[in-house]
Amino acid sequence: MLQSLVAELWRRPRAAPLAAAAVRCLSSGSVDITVPLNFWAGQRRSVRAEECNKENVYEPATGRVLCHLEPCGAVEVDQAVKAAKSAFGPWSKMSGLERARVLIEAAHIIERRREEIAEMEVVNNGKSITEARLDVDSARLCIEYYAGMASTLAGQHVQLPGGSFAYTRREPLGVCVGIGAWNYPFQIAAWKSAPALACGNSMVFKPSPVTPVTAVLLAEIYAQAGAPEGLFNVVQGGQETGSLLCHHSDVAKVSFTGSVPTGQKIMEMASRGVKPVTLELGGKSPLIIFQDSDLENAVRGALMANFLSQGQVCSNGTRVFVQRDVLPEFVEEVVRRTRAIPIGDPLLESTRMGALVSRPHRDKVLSFVDQAKKEGASVLCGGEPFVPTDPKLRGGYFMTPCVLGDCRDQMTCVKEEIFGPVMSVLSFETEEEVLQRANDSTMGLAAGVFTRDVKRAHRVVEQLQAGSCFINNYNITPVEVPFGGYKMSGIGRENGQVTVEHYSQLKTVFVEMGDVDSLF
């Protein structure tokens, strides 16, 4: 999937001049975005002045204030949920084909606005423009996929004795809440909304307060595509806003992407209303490289498993287990290529690593590197703050991608999710040994295996305790395939046909064609 998107990206014309909003972000000291970032009942909304404590939103590549966020309180959350509830009635009564037409039109609009959305994602998130375009493509493909599924939703007919029968109906849940993470702001908004809307639900979506800008673009796109007012709404804010959404009596389901501790809190809050949840949480995933691997592909896979989006990917394979016989050759090539990764302005075509999302987060990632050194790991390359030569980027949140050698299983860098461009390399001897070590984690989001032995590949994958496994590749997420984790990495799945089950409920109807056989 990723390869096909990359091919499509390079077939397209080079980027047009930057969207006006992005130009303002880069050319001025700060940006006064006068239009609000909240959206419900068909338009952008401001929070009441007496309740609004505006928060700064920063541009990661420069460190400058990008705009201000207005967190939503109880009044605004209630208004957004009511708008979603109002839209749910007519939307849920539409045929799947009618809903599909709206979703397809939204996908077409995204395709036309691809460059603008990608640039705004870069400015607000810090990732490279190359990756941002792929994220926008993934969002579009997800909406197209569920548009295709909208008209296929169906139940089952069961014949019973005496001519009686039963049938099932797959019905929408109602108002669904989506809570997104900051590493894939636009893509996550699409991944959560597309299956929800295809099944006949409405949604209130809360982006991360760190990256609030592009979700509201999706809300406007759905409205432009013909969605009823209130079908997809955006409320901004942090923990308090999220708590108000989870506790709201008119909310039927919560879908969250983010950290394990926050996911645990959301599950607890939703349980009070017996609301179903989908949780896509953190990971500390193993990548196993056997000595018979195609080493060139193994190196490529390891880089993809660690350095996408500056390493800020929950599924990243940050525990890289390499069989001892090929360890020196593997490490030498990984270090060589890691040192060559172009870091800098994320809006440049040549950049492959942009800025981390915030200064506190970058400092936290760097502290993991320092801790690794104290615990005996070797810093083979990187792991330092990086200052680009471009003066306008001097205040950005950059660091050099890091490879750690001489790692052991009990080190902090091996046990805890770093969520930054830090690869921990470990050696192993046998298949049995590495499987035990790979599964020795409370998390189980993803795992990868590189080997030329087909039998071994399937044998190992069968025993890995992870929801998404890769053989001879890594971090490939086609929208047709379910994505989610085992253990503390989550509940439920994003994408694929199975997600329909997480955004709908099953009703069983019994039909008696004869007389009632009563005991009384």
Short mmCIF file of C-alpha atoms in Angstrom, two decimals:
data_model
loop_
_atom_site.label_atom_id
_atom_site.label_comp_id
_atom_site.label_asym_id
_atom_site.label_seq_id
_atom_site.Cartn_x
_atom_site.Cartn_y
_atom_site.Cartn_z
CA MET A 1 0.00 0.00 0.00
CA LEU A 2 2.71 2.47 1.01
CA GLN A 3 4.75 1.61 -2.06
CA SER A 4 1.79 2.26 -4.36
CA LEU A 5 1.13 5.60 -2.68
CA VAL A 6 4.78 6.58 -3.02
CA ALA A 7 4.66 5.70 -6.71
CA GLU A 8 1.51 7.76 -7.14
CA LEU A 9 3.11 10.66 -5.28
CA TRP A 10 6.13 10.82 -7.58
CA ARG A 11 3.99 10.49 -10.73
CA ARG A 12 2.15 13.67 -9.80
CA PRO A 13 3.36 17.17 -10.66
CA ARG A 14 5.65 18.88 -8.17
CA ALA A 15 4.03 20.89 -5.42
CA ALA A 16 2.20 24.02 -6.44
CA PRO A 17 2.94 27.23 -4.54
CA LEU A 18 2.14 26.87 -0.86
CA ALA A 19 -1.45 27.32 0.23
CA ALA A 20 -2.07 30.86 1.48
CA ALA A 21 -2.53 29.75 5.07
CA ALA A 22 0.74 27.85 5.06
CA VAL A 23 2.59 30.82 3.54
CA ARG A 24 1.33 33.05 6.34
CA CYS A 25 2.49 30.50 8.90
CA LEU A 26 6.03 30.49 7.57
CA SER A 27 6.52 34.10 6.60
CA SER A 28 5.17 35.93 9.65
CA GLY A 29 6.16 35.83 13.27
CA SER A 30 2.74 34.50 14.30
CA VAL A 31 -0.56 33.78 12.64
CA ASP A 32 -3.89 35.31 13.56
CA ILE A 33 -6.40 32.76 12.37
CA THR A 34 -9.62 34.65 12.92
CA VAL A 35 -11.90 31.76 12.01
CA PRO A 36 -12.43 29.37 14.95
CA LEU A 37 -11.23 25.76 14.96
CA ASN A 38 -14.46 24.40 16.47
CA PHE A 39 -17.20 23.24 14.11
CA TRP A 40 -20.74 22.04 14.69
CA ALA A 41 -24.17 22.34 13.10
CA GLY A 42 -22.60 23.15 9.75
CA GLN A 43 -20.23 25.99 10.60
CA ARG A 44 -17.20 27.08 12.60
CA ARG A 45 -18.03 28.19 16.12
CA SER A 46 -16.43 30.34 18.80
CA VAL A 47 -16.43 29.50 22.48
CA ARG A 48 -18.22 32.00 24.71
CA ALA A 49 -15.76 34.76 25.58
CA GLU A 50 -16.40 34.58 29.33
CA GLU A 51 -15.45 30.88 29.37
CA CYS A 52 -12.63 30.88 26.84
CA ASN A 53 -9.03 30.49 27.98
CA LYS A 54 -7.20 30.45 24.68
CA GLU A 55 -4.18 28.18 24.35
CA ASN A 56 -1.19 28.63 22.07
CA VAL A 57 -0.68 26.18 19.20
CA TYR A 58 2.92 26.02 17.97
CA GLU A 59 4.52 25.35 14.63
CA PRO A 60 7.05 22.57 15.31
CA ALA A 61 9.48 23.52 12.54
CA THR A 62 9.93 27.10 13.79
CA GLY A 63 8.75 27.11 17.39
CA ARG A 64 6.50 30.09 16.66
CA VAL A 65 2.90 30.45 17.75
CA LEU A 66 0.78 29.20 14.87
CA CYS A 67 -2.66 30.07 16.20
CA HIS A 68 -4.80 29.92 19.32
CA LEU A 69 -7.11 27.14 20.41
CA GLU A 70 -10.42 27.73 22.13
CA PRO A 71 -11.18 24.72 24.39
CA CYS A 72 -14.81 23.67 24.53
CA GLY A 73 -16.61 23.45 27.86
CA ALA A 74 -19.84 21.75 28.87
CA VAL A 75 -22.05 24.16 26.92
CA GLU A 76 -20.16 23.77 23.65
CA VAL A 77 -19.84 20.00 23.99
CA ASP A 78 -23.57 19.74 24.58
CA GLN A 79 -24.29 21.88 21.54
CA ALA A 80 -22.06 19.72 19.35
CA VAL A 81 -23.60 16.48 20.61
CA LYS A 82 -27.10 17.87 20.08
CA ALA A 83 -26.16 18.83 16.52
CA ALA A 84 -24.87 15.30 15.93
CA LYS A 85 -28.02 13.81 17.44
CA SER A 86 -30.19 15.95 15.18
CA ALA A 87 -28.24 14.86 12.09
CA PHE A 88 -28.34 11.21 13.09
CA GLY A 89 -32.09 10.92 12.46
CA PRO A 90 -32.17 11.73 8.74
CA TRP A 91 -28.73 10.28 8.03
CA SER A 92 -29.53 6.90 9.58
CA LYS A 93 -32.73 6.68 7.53
CA MET A 94 -30.87 7.11 4.23
CA SER A 95 -30.01 4.08 2.15
CA GLY A 96 -26.40 2.97 2.10
CA LEU A 97 -26.13 4.13 -1.49
CA GLU A 98 -27.28 7.64 -0.55
CA ARG A 99 -24.71 7.83 2.23
CA ALA A 100 -22.06 6.50 -0.16
CA ARG A 101 -22.66 9.38 -2.59
CA VAL A 102 -21.80 11.91 0.14
CA LEU A 103 -18.68 10.01 1.17
CA ILE A 104 -17.47 9.66 -2.42
CA GLU A 105 -17.92 13.37 -3.00
CA ALA A 106 -15.95 14.08 0.18
CA ALA A 107 -13.14 11.86 -1.14
CA HIS A 108 -13.14 13.77 -4.43
CA ILE A 109 -12.86 17.09 -2.58
CA ILE A 110 -9.94 15.76 -0.54
CA GLU A 111 -8.19 14.71 -3.73
CA ARG A 112 -8.63 18.19 -5.20
CA ARG A 113 -7.38 19.85 -2.00
CA ARG A 114 -4.61 17.34 -1.38
CA GLU A 115 -1.71 19.78 -1.45
CA GLU A 116 -3.42 22.37 0.74
CA ILE A 117 -4.35 19.80 3.41
CA ALA A 118 -0.90 18.23 3.34
CA GLU A 119 0.82 21.60 3.77
CA MET A 120 -1.36 22.50 6.73
CA GLU A 121 -0.61 19.09 8.26
CA VAL A 122 3.11 19.79 7.89
CA VAL A 123 2.86 23.23 9.44
CA ASN A 124 0.84 21.97 12.41
CA ASN A 125 2.56 18.59 12.94
CA GLY A 126 6.15 18.95 11.70
CA LYS A 127 6.34 15.83 9.53
CA SER A 128 7.74 15.98 6.00
CA ILE A 129 5.53 17.03 3.10
CA THR A 130 6.21 13.66 1.45
CA GLU A 131 4.67 11.79 4.39
CA ALA A 132 1.84 14.30 4.79
CA ARG A 133 0.71 13.74 1.22
CA LEU A 134 0.60 10.00 1.86
CA ASP A 135 -1.47 10.61 5.00
CA VAL A 136 -3.99 12.64 3.01
CA ASP A 137 -4.12 9.88 0.41
CA SER A 138 -4.75 7.32 3.15
CA ALA A 139 -7.62 9.43 4.49
CA ARG A 140 -9.17 9.68 1.03
CA LEU A 141 -8.81 5.97 0.37
CA CYS A 142 -10.40 5.14 3.71
CA ILE A 143 -13.44 7.27 2.91
CA GLU A 144 -13.70 5.70 -0.55
CA TYR A 145 -13.44 2.21 0.95
CA TYR A 146 -16.27 2.71 3.42
CA ALA A 147 -18.37 4.47 0.81
CA GLY A 148 -18.17 1.21 -1.09
CA MET A 149 -19.22 -0.74 1.98
CA ALA A 150 -22.14 1.51 2.94
CA SER A 151 -24.59 -0.16 0.57
CA THR A 152 -23.48 -3.69 1.50
CA LEU A 153 -24.54 -3.61 5.16
CA ALA A 154 -26.99 -6.45 5.67
CA GLY A 155 -28.31 -8.95 8.16
CA GLN A 156 -29.10 -12.67 7.98
CA HIS A 157 -32.25 -14.72 7.37
CA VAL A 158 -32.67 -17.89 9.46
CA GLN A 159 -35.40 -20.43 8.64
CA LEU A 160 -37.13 -21.94 11.72
CA PRO A 161 -39.52 -24.92 12.11
CA GLY A 162 -43.11 -24.67 10.89
CA GLY A 163 -42.44 -21.89 8.39
CA SER A 164 -41.41 -19.41 11.08
CA PHE A 165 -38.21 -17.50 10.61
CA ALA A 166 -35.87 -14.94 12.12
CA TYR A 167 -33.77 -12.22 10.64
CA THR A 168 -31.11 -9.82 11.85
CA ARG A 169 -30.71 -6.12 11.16
CA ARG A 170 -27.43 -4.25 11.38
CA GLU A 171 -28.29 -0.82 12.78
CA PRO A 172 -26.21 2.26 13.63
CA LEU A 173 -25.34 3.13 17.23
CA GLY A 174 -26.15 6.85 17.24
CA VAL A 175 -23.77 9.67 18.15
CA CYS A 176 -20.19 8.41 18.16
CA VAL A 177 -17.23 10.25 19.66
CA GLY A 178 -13.79 10.14 18.03
CA ILE A 179 -10.73 11.33 19.96
CA GLY A 180 -7.61 11.69 17.84
CA ALA A 181 -3.86 11.74 18.39
CA TRP A 182 -1.37 14.36 17.23
CA ASN A 183 0.83 12.14 15.03
CA TYR A 184 -1.72 11.63 12.21
CA PRO A 185 -4.31 14.39 12.72
CA PHE A 186 -6.16 14.34 9.39
CA GLN A 187 -5.78 10.63 8.71
CA ILE A 188 -7.11 9.59 12.14
CA ALA A 189 -10.12 11.89 11.74
CA ALA A 190 -10.93 10.09 8.48
CA TRP A 191 -10.19 6.61 9.83
CA LYS A 192 -12.69 7.15 12.65
CA SER A 193 -15.38 9.07 10.79
CA ALA A 194 -15.57 7.08 7.54
CA PRO A 195 -16.78 3.75 9.01
CA ALA A 196 -18.98 5.55 11.53
CA LEU A 197 -20.75 7.61 8.87
CA ALA A 198 -20.99 4.70 6.43
CA CYS A 199 -22.88 2.71 9.08
CA GLY A 200 -25.36 5.56 9.58
CA ASN A 201 -23.93 7.18 12.71
CA SER A 202 -23.02 10.81 13.32
CA MET A 203 -19.81 11.89 15.03
CA VAL A 204 -18.29 14.48 17.33
CA PHE A 205 -14.52 14.48 16.90
CA LYS A 206 -11.95 15.94 19.28
CA PRO A 207 -8.44 16.38 17.83
CA SER A 208 -5.34 16.57 19.97
CA PRO A 209 -4.93 20.13 21.30
CA VAL A 210 -1.37 20.01 19.93
CA THR A 211 -2.58 19.56 16.32
CA PRO A 212 -6.07 21.08 16.02
CA VAL A 213 -5.95 22.60 12.56
CA THR A 214 -6.77 19.98 9.92
CA ALA A 215 -9.71 18.12 11.49
CA VAL A 216 -11.89 21.16 10.94
CA LEU A 217 -10.97 21.04 7.25
CA LEU A 218 -12.47 17.54 7.14
CA ALA A 219 -15.65 18.85 8.79
CA GLU A 220 -15.97 21.51 6.10
CA ILE A 221 -15.31 18.93 3.39
CA TYR A 222 -18.10 16.65 4.64
CA ALA A 223 -20.46 19.64 4.74
CA GLN A 224 -19.46 20.68 1.22
CA ALA A 225 -20.05 17.11 0.06
CA GLY A 226 -23.69 17.29 1.11
CA ALA A 227 -23.69 15.81 4.62
CA PRO A 228 -26.54 16.98 6.88
CA GLU A 229 -25.66 19.80 9.28
CA GLY A 230 -24.20 18.29 12.41
CA LEU A 231 -23.16 14.97 10.90
CA PHE A 232 -19.46 15.49 11.63
CA ASN A 233 -18.54 18.03 14.30
CA VAL A 234 -15.22 19.14 15.77
CA VAL A 235 -14.73 20.27 19.36
CA GLN A 236 -11.31 21.43 20.52
CA GLY A 237 -9.81 20.95 23.93
CA GLY A 238 -7.84 18.70 26.21
CA GLN A 239 -8.63 16.26 28.98
CA GLU A 240 -11.64 18.16 30.33
CA THR A 241 -13.31 18.34 26.92
CA GLY A 242 -12.65 14.65 26.33
CA SER A 243 -14.15 13.78 29.70
CA LEU A 244 -17.30 15.77 28.93
CA LEU A 245 -17.71 13.84 25.68
CA CYS A 246 -17.21 10.43 27.30
CA HIS A 247 -19.74 11.17 30.04
CA HIS A 248 -22.41 12.74 27.81
CA SER A 249 -25.64 10.77 28.03
CA ASP A 250 -26.38 11.09 24.29
CA VAL A 251 -23.05 9.60 23.21
CA ALA A 252 -23.35 5.94 22.17
CA LYS A 253 -19.69 5.01 21.53
CA VAL A 254 -16.16 6.32 22.01
CA SER A 255 -13.20 5.63 19.71
CA PHE A 256 -9.81 6.81 20.97
CA THR A 257 -6.26 6.78 19.60
CA GLY A 258 -3.47 7.67 22.00
CA SER A 259 -1.56 6.57 25.08
CA VAL A 260 -2.31 3.58 27.30
CA PRO A 261 -2.95 5.63 30.49
CA THR A 262 -5.44 7.92 28.71
CA GLY A 263 -7.09 4.91 27.08
CA GLN A 264 -7.57 3.32 30.48
CA LYS A 265 -9.28 6.46 31.76
CA ILE A 266 -11.55 6.65 28.71
CA MET A 267 -12.52 2.99 29.11
CA GLU A 268 -13.39 3.63 32.75
CA MET A 269 -15.50 6.70 31.92
CA ALA A 270 -17.32 4.95 29.07
CA SER A 271 -18.05 1.94 31.28
CA ARG A 272 -20.27 4.05 33.52
CA GLY A 273 -22.67 4.45 30.63
CA VAL A 274 -21.97 0.90 29.31
CA LYS A 275 -20.71 2.50 26.09
CA PRO A 276 -18.62 0.41 23.69
CA VAL A 277 -15.09 1.66 23.06
CA THR A 278 -12.46 1.24 20.39
CA LEU A 279 -8.98 1.87 21.77
CA GLU A 280 -5.88 2.09 19.57
CA LEU A 281 -3.15 2.60 22.13
CA GLY A 282 0.62 2.49 22.42
CA GLY A 283 3.16 -0.08 21.40
CA LYS A 284 6.68 -1.30 21.99
CA SER A 285 6.81 -3.57 18.99
CA PRO A 286 9.50 -6.12 18.10
CA LEU A 287 11.12 -6.42 14.68
CA ILE A 288 12.93 -9.75 14.26
CA ILE A 289 15.65 -10.08 11.62
CA PHE A 290 16.91 -13.61 10.98
CA GLN A 291 20.33 -14.32 9.48
CA ASP A 292 18.80 -15.61 6.22
CA SER A 293 17.00 -12.31 5.55
CA ASP A 294 17.50 -10.21 2.47
CA LEU A 295 19.68 -7.76 4.37
CA GLU A 296 18.95 -4.84 2.05
CA ASN A 297 15.23 -5.19 2.66
CA ALA A 298 15.77 -5.80 6.37
CA VAL A 299 17.64 -2.51 6.69
CA ARG A 300 14.95 -0.68 4.74
CA GLY A 301 12.29 -2.25 6.92
CA ALA A 302 14.08 -1.28 10.11
CA LEU A 303 14.35 2.33 8.98
CA MET A 304 10.64 2.37 8.07
CA ALA A 305 9.87 0.75 11.43
CA ASN A 306 11.63 3.46 13.41
CA PHE A 307 11.88 6.79 11.61
CA LEU A 308 8.51 7.45 9.95
CA SER A 309 7.03 10.71 11.27
CA GLN A 310 10.17 11.35 13.31
CA GLY A 311 9.57 8.03 15.07
CA GLN A 312 6.22 9.25 16.40
CA VAL A 313 4.23 6.18 15.32
CA CYS A 314 2.54 3.84 17.80
CA SER A 315 3.19 0.72 15.71
CA ASN A 316 6.92 1.38 15.24
CA GLY A 317 9.19 -1.66 15.61
CA THR A 318 11.60 -0.03 18.02
CA ARG A 319 12.96 -3.28 19.52
CA VAL A 320 15.06 -4.55 16.63
CA PHE A 321 16.22 -8.12 17.32
CA VAL A 322 19.03 -9.16 14.94
CA GLN A 323 20.44 -12.68 14.79
CA ARG A 324 24.03 -12.56 15.95
CA ASP A 325 25.73 -13.74 12.74
CA VAL A 326 24.45 -10.76 10.72
CA LEU A 327 24.46 -8.18 13.52
CA PRO A 328 27.71 -6.35 12.56
CA GLU A 329 26.77 -6.03 8.89
CA PHE A 330 23.22 -4.95 9.73
CA VAL A 331 24.31 -2.34 12.27
CA GLU A 332 26.94 -0.88 9.95
CA GLU A 333 24.43 -0.35 7.14
CA VAL A 334 21.64 0.95 9.40
CA VAL A 335 23.97 3.51 10.97
CA ARG A 336 25.27 4.61 7.57
CA ARG A 337 21.77 5.21 6.24
CA THR A 338 20.50 6.81 9.43
CA ARG A 339 23.29 9.37 9.33
CA ALA A 340 22.32 10.21 5.74
CA ILE A 341 18.65 11.01 6.49
CA PRO A 342 18.01 14.63 5.39
CA ILE A 343 16.67 16.68 8.33
CA GLY A 344 15.22 20.15 7.99
CA ASP A 345 12.36 22.20 6.59
CA PRO A 346 9.46 19.73 6.38
CA LEU A 347 7.92 21.63 3.47
CA LEU A 348 10.91 20.88 1.22
CA GLU A 349 10.67 17.92 -1.15
CA SER A 350 14.17 16.75 -0.16
CA THR A 351 13.45 16.52 3.57
CA ARG A 352 12.85 13.06 5.01
CA MET A 353 12.75 13.98 8.70
CA GLY A 354 11.04 17.08 9.99
CA ALA A 355 10.51 18.39 13.50
CA LEU A 356 9.12 16.57 16.51
CA VAL A 357 5.69 17.78 17.51
CA SER A 358 6.65 19.95 20.51
CA ARG A 359 9.64 21.10 22.53
CA PRO A 360 8.62 19.17 25.69
CA HIS A 361 8.17 16.01 23.64
CA ARG A 362 11.55 16.38 21.93
CA ASP A 363 13.21 16.95 25.30
CA LYS A 364 11.52 13.82 26.66
CA VAL A 365 12.80 11.75 23.72
CA LEU A 366 16.33 13.11 24.24
CA SER A 367 16.10 12.19 27.93
CA PHE A 368 15.46 8.56 26.92
CA VAL A 369 18.74 8.62 24.98
CA ASP A 370 20.58 10.00 28.01
CA GLN A 371 19.03 7.31 30.21
CA ALA A 372 20.05 4.61 27.72
CA LYS A 373 23.67 5.77 27.90
CA LYS A 374 23.57 5.65 31.71
CA GLU A 375 22.25 2.09 31.55
CA GLY A 376 25.07 0.94 29.28
CA ALA A 377 23.73 1.33 25.74
CA SER A 378 26.02 2.65 23.01
CA VAL A 379 24.86 5.61 20.93
CA LEU A 380 25.94 4.50 17.47
CA CYS A 381 24.66 7.69 15.85
CA GLY A 382 22.35 10.62 16.50
CA GLY A 383 20.30 11.31 19.60
CA GLU A 384 21.17 15.00 19.76
CA PRO A 385 19.30 18.29 19.24
CA PHE A 386 19.60 19.49 15.67
CA VAL A 387 19.67 23.12 14.53
CA PRO A 388 19.03 23.63 10.78
CA THR A 389 21.05 26.23 8.92
CA ASP A 390 17.90 28.05 7.81
CA PRO A 391 17.47 30.95 10.29
CA LYS A 392 13.68 30.65 10.39
CA LEU A 393 14.02 27.08 11.67
CA ARG A 394 16.43 27.84 14.53
CA GLY A 395 13.63 27.56 17.11
CA GLY A 396 12.25 24.30 15.73
CA TYR A 397 12.03 20.99 17.58
CA PHE A 398 14.53 18.93 15.60
CA MET A 399 16.79 16.06 16.66
CA THR A 400 19.07 13.63 14.86
CA PRO A 401 17.71 10.08 14.43
CA CYS A 402 19.36 7.73 16.87
CA VAL A 403 20.53 4.11 16.77
CA LEU A 404 21.33 2.48 20.13
CA GLY A 405 23.59 -0.58 20.27
CA ASP A 406 24.49 -2.99 23.09
CA CYS A 407 20.90 -2.90 24.28
CA ARG A 408 19.52 -5.36 26.82
CA ASP A 409 15.92 -6.37 27.46
CA GLN A 410 15.65 -4.68 30.87
CA MET A 411 16.85 -1.26 29.72
CA THR A 412 14.37 1.61 29.86
CA CYS A 413 14.81 2.29 26.14
CA VAL A 414 13.77 -1.31 25.38
CA LYS A 415 10.84 -1.54 27.79
CA GLU A 416 9.16 1.87 27.50
CA GLU A 417 7.61 3.55 24.47
CA ILE A 418 9.84 6.47 23.48
CA PHE A 419 7.73 7.76 20.58
CA GLY A 420 10.64 9.38 18.82
CA PRO A 421 13.39 8.54 16.29
CA VAL A 422 15.28 6.09 18.52
CA MET A 423 16.04 2.51 17.41
CA SER A 424 17.19 -0.04 20.00
CA VAL A 425 19.19 -2.93 18.50
CA LEU A 426 19.43 -6.25 20.35
CA SER A 427 21.06 -9.53 19.36
CA PHE A 428 19.63 -13.06 19.63
CA GLU A 429 20.71 -16.63 18.95
CA THR A 430 17.65 -18.86 18.44
CA GLU A 431 14.07 -18.62 17.24
CA GLU A 432 12.69 -19.91 20.54
CA GLU A 433 14.70 -17.36 22.50
CA VAL A 434 13.69 -14.35 20.42
CA LEU A 435 10.01 -15.26 20.51
CA GLN A 436 10.04 -15.34 24.30
CA ARG A 437 11.81 -12.00 24.46
CA ALA A 438 9.65 -10.39 21.76
CA ASN A 439 6.46 -11.31 23.63
CA ASP A 440 7.80 -10.12 26.99
CA SER A 441 5.81 -6.87 26.95
CA THR A 442 2.52 -5.60 28.31
CA MET A 443 1.81 -4.18 24.85
CA GLY A 444 1.12 -5.95 21.58
CA LEU A 445 0.27 -3.53 18.82
CA ALA A 446 2.55 -4.74 16.02
CA ALA A 447 5.47 -7.03 15.19
CA GLY A 448 7.63 -7.82 12.18
CA VAL A 449 9.72 -10.69 10.83
CA PHE A 450 12.36 -10.67 8.10
CA THR A 451 13.39 -14.09 6.73
CA ARG A 452 13.59 -15.96 3.42
CA ASP A 453 12.20 -19.09 5.12
CA VAL A 454 8.46 -19.04 4.42
CA LYS A 455 7.69 -21.75 6.97
CA ARG A 456 9.61 -19.93 9.66
CA ALA A 457 7.89 -16.63 8.83
CA HIS A 458 4.40 -18.05 9.35
CA ARG A 459 5.47 -20.13 12.35
CA VAL A 460 6.92 -17.08 14.12
CA VAL A 461 4.01 -14.78 13.25
CA GLU A 462 1.58 -17.35 14.66
CA GLN A 463 3.33 -17.12 18.02
CA LEU A 464 3.84 -13.34 18.17
CA GLN A 465 1.41 -11.65 20.55
CA ALA A 466 0.52 -8.67 18.39
CA GLY A 467 -2.53 -7.49 16.49
CA SER A 468 -0.75 -6.37 13.31
CA CYS A 469 2.16 -8.45 12.02
CA PHE A 470 4.41 -7.88 9.01
CA ILE A 471 6.49 -10.39 7.05
CA ASN A 472 9.42 -8.90 5.09
CA ASN A 473 8.03 -5.36 5.38
CA TYR A 474 6.90 -2.95 8.09
CA ASN A 475 4.39 -0.15 8.79
CA ILE A 476 2.16 -0.94 5.84
CA THR A 477 -1.44 0.06 6.64
CA PRO A 478 -3.83 -0.48 3.71
CA VAL A 479 -7.33 0.64 4.64
CA GLU A 480 -8.78 -2.71 3.52
CA VAL A 481 -6.97 -4.50 6.37
CA PRO A 482 -7.87 -4.28 10.10
CA PHE A 483 -5.39 -2.48 12.37
CA GLY A 484 -5.28 -2.78 16.14
CA GLY A 485 -3.56 -4.39 19.08
CA TYR A 486 -3.40 -7.18 21.63
CA LYS A 487 -3.01 -6.84 25.40
CA MET A 488 -2.72 -3.21 26.59
CA SER A 489 -2.34 -1.92 23.04
CA GLY A 490 -6.07 -1.69 22.61
CA ILE A 491 -9.54 -3.05 21.96
CA GLY A 492 -11.32 -3.22 18.62
CA ARG A 493 -9.97 -2.46 15.18
CA GLU A 494 -9.62 0.39 12.73
CA ASN A 495 -10.13 -0.20 8.99
CA GLY A 496 -11.22 -3.34 7.16
CA GLN A 497 -14.65 -4.95 7.07
CA VAL A 498 -14.59 -5.88 10.75
CA THR A 499 -14.80 -2.22 11.78
CA VAL A 500 -18.43 -2.18 10.64
CA GLU A 501 -19.14 -4.39 13.66
CA HIS A 502 -17.62 -1.75 15.96
CA TYR A 503 -19.86 1.03 14.58
CA SER A 504 -23.14 -0.87 14.45
CA GLN A 505 -25.32 -3.12 16.57
CA LEU A 506 -27.23 -6.26 15.70
CA LYS A 507 -30.98 -6.59 16.18
CA THR A 508 -32.63 -10.03 16.01
CA VAL A 509 -36.29 -10.32 14.93
CA PHE A 510 -38.34 -13.54 15.40
CA VAL A 511 -41.39 -14.03 13.16
CA GLU A 512 -43.99 -16.66 14.16
CA MET A 513 -46.01 -18.03 11.24
CA GLY A 514 -48.20 -20.38 13.27
CA ASP A 515 -49.96 -20.46 16.62
CA VAL A 516 -48.29 -19.74 19.94
CA ASP A 517 -47.33 -22.94 21.71
CA SER A 518 -47.99 -21.85 25.28
CA LEU A 519 -47.40 -23.70 28.53
CA PHE A 520 -50.17 -21.73 30.16
#
